[in-house]
């Protein structure tokens, strides 16, 4: 798992993929159960961010292999990679929305 964490870490220039942190004053006021849920959601977001990095690398390899891969196959693989990234983006957004609900007063 350490290799995966290092190989697929989100680069500094990809701030949109960074997992947002809760500010300290808000975190200190949260219930223990909500902190636990938030930590799990942050873990999921981090995994999704690493999947984005993996998909970007797949796309890069595909684009650099245009002379070796038949055009139809290349188009299919790129479409699947892009669809995968779209689905991941929706999941990332949904997790952020669910996490924000933890901070709203009851």
Short mmCIF file of C-alpha atoms in Angstrom, two decimals:
data_model
loop_
_atom_site.label_atom_id
_atom_site.label_comp_id
_atom_site.label_asym_id
_atom_site.label_seq_id
_atom_site.Cartn_x
_atom_site.Cartn_y
_atom_site.Cartn_z
CA UNK A 1 0.00 0.00 0.00
CA UNK A 2 2.91 2.37 0.65
CA UNK A 3 4.01 2.06 -2.97
CA UNK A 4 0.53 3.00 -4.17
CA UNK A 5 0.37 5.96 -1.78
CA UNK A 6 3.68 7.27 -3.09
CA UNK A 7 3.18 6.45 -6.78
CA UNK A 8 -0.28 8.00 -7.01
CA UNK A 9 -0.11 11.00 -4.72
CA UNK A 10 -1.87 14.13 -5.92
CA UNK A 11 0.54 16.78 -7.17
CA UNK A 12 0.60 20.25 -5.66
CA UNK A 13 -0.71 21.82 -8.87
CA UNK A 14 -3.96 19.81 -8.64
CA UNK A 15 -5.62 21.64 -5.75
CA UNK A 16 -9.12 20.65 -6.88
CA UNK A 17 -8.25 17.03 -6.05
CA UNK A 18 -6.95 17.84 -2.58
CA UNK A 19 -9.00 16.56 0.33
CA UNK A 20 -10.38 19.55 2.26
CA UNK A 21 -9.50 19.76 5.94
CA UNK A 22 -11.86 20.93 8.66
CA UNK A 23 -10.66 24.09 10.41
CA UNK A 24 -9.47 23.56 13.99
CA UNK A 25 -12.20 25.52 15.83
CA UNK A 26 -14.95 23.65 13.99
CA UNK A 27 -13.21 20.28 14.47
CA UNK A 28 -12.93 20.81 18.24
CA UNK A 29 -16.70 21.40 18.48
CA UNK A 30 -17.68 18.31 16.49
CA UNK A 31 -19.02 15.22 18.21
CA UNK A 32 -16.75 12.18 18.29
CA UNK A 33 -19.08 10.23 15.98
CA UNK A 34 -19.02 13.03 13.39
CA UNK A 35 -15.23 13.24 13.58
CA UNK A 36 -15.02 9.53 12.88
CA UNK A 37 -17.40 9.78 9.91
CA UNK A 38 -15.49 12.79 8.56
CA UNK A 39 -12.18 10.95 8.83
CA UNK A 40 -13.60 8.00 6.86
CA UNK A 41 -15.00 10.33 4.19
CA UNK A 42 -11.62 12.08 3.91
CA UNK A 43 -10.00 8.67 3.44
CA UNK A 44 -12.42 7.87 0.61
CA UNK A 45 -11.72 11.23 -1.03
CA UNK A 46 -7.99 10.59 -0.85
CA UNK A 47 -8.42 7.21 -2.54
CA UNK A 48 -10.55 8.79 -5.27
CA UNK A 49 -7.88 11.46 -5.78
CA UNK A 50 -5.29 8.73 -6.31
CA UNK A 51 -7.59 7.07 -8.84
CA UNK A 52 -7.71 10.37 -10.76
CA UNK A 53 -3.92 10.34 -10.88
CA UNK A 54 -3.94 6.73 -12.14
CA UNK A 55 -6.50 7.60 -14.83
CA UNK A 56 -4.43 10.58 -15.94
CA UNK A 57 -1.41 8.33 -16.30
CA UNK A 58 -3.42 5.81 -18.32
CA UNK A 59 -4.59 8.60 -20.64
CA UNK A 60 -1.02 9.85 -21.00
CA UNK A 61 0.25 6.38 -21.92
CA UNK A 62 -2.57 5.94 -24.42
CA UNK A 63 -1.88 9.29 -26.05
CA UNK A 64 1.82 8.52 -26.33
CA UNK A 65 1.03 5.13 -27.92
CA UNK A 66 -1.09 6.34 -30.83
CA UNK A 67 1.18 4.69 -33.39
CA UNK A 68 1.11 1.32 -31.62
CA UNK A 69 -2.59 1.02 -30.75
CA UNK A 70 -5.31 0.80 -33.41
CA UNK A 71 -7.35 4.01 -33.56
CA UNK A 72 -10.66 2.33 -32.68
CA UNK A 73 -9.13 0.60 -29.64
CA UNK A 74 -7.44 3.83 -28.56
CA UNK A 75 -10.73 5.74 -28.78
CA UNK A 76 -12.55 3.07 -26.77
CA UNK A 77 -9.88 3.03 -24.06
CA UNK A 78 -9.80 6.83 -23.84
CA UNK A 79 -13.61 6.95 -23.59
CA UNK A 80 -13.61 4.40 -20.78
CA UNK A 81 -10.83 6.28 -18.97
CA UNK A 82 -12.70 9.58 -19.30
CA UNK A 83 -15.99 7.99 -18.19
CA UNK A 84 -14.20 6.51 -15.19
CA UNK A 85 -12.84 9.94 -14.26
CA UNK A 86 -16.30 11.48 -14.63
CA UNK A 87 -17.81 8.87 -12.31
CA UNK A 88 -14.99 9.41 -9.81
CA UNK A 89 -15.58 13.17 -9.95
CA UNK A 90 -19.25 12.72 -9.16
CA UNK A 91 -18.35 10.46 -6.23
CA UNK A 92 -15.76 12.97 -4.96
CA UNK A 93 -18.34 15.77 -5.12
CA UNK A 94 -20.99 13.66 -3.38
CA UNK A 95 -18.61 12.81 -0.55
CA UNK A 96 -17.79 16.51 -0.10
CA UNK A 97 -21.50 17.31 0.05
CA UNK A 98 -22.13 14.56 2.62
CA UNK A 99 -19.16 15.72 4.71
CA UNK A 100 -20.48 19.29 4.78
CA UNK A 101 -23.72 17.99 6.31
CA UNK A 102 -21.70 16.90 9.36
CA UNK A 103 -20.83 20.52 10.14
CA UNK A 104 -24.36 21.90 10.02
CA UNK A 105 -26.07 22.47 13.36
CA UNK A 106 -28.77 19.95 14.22
#
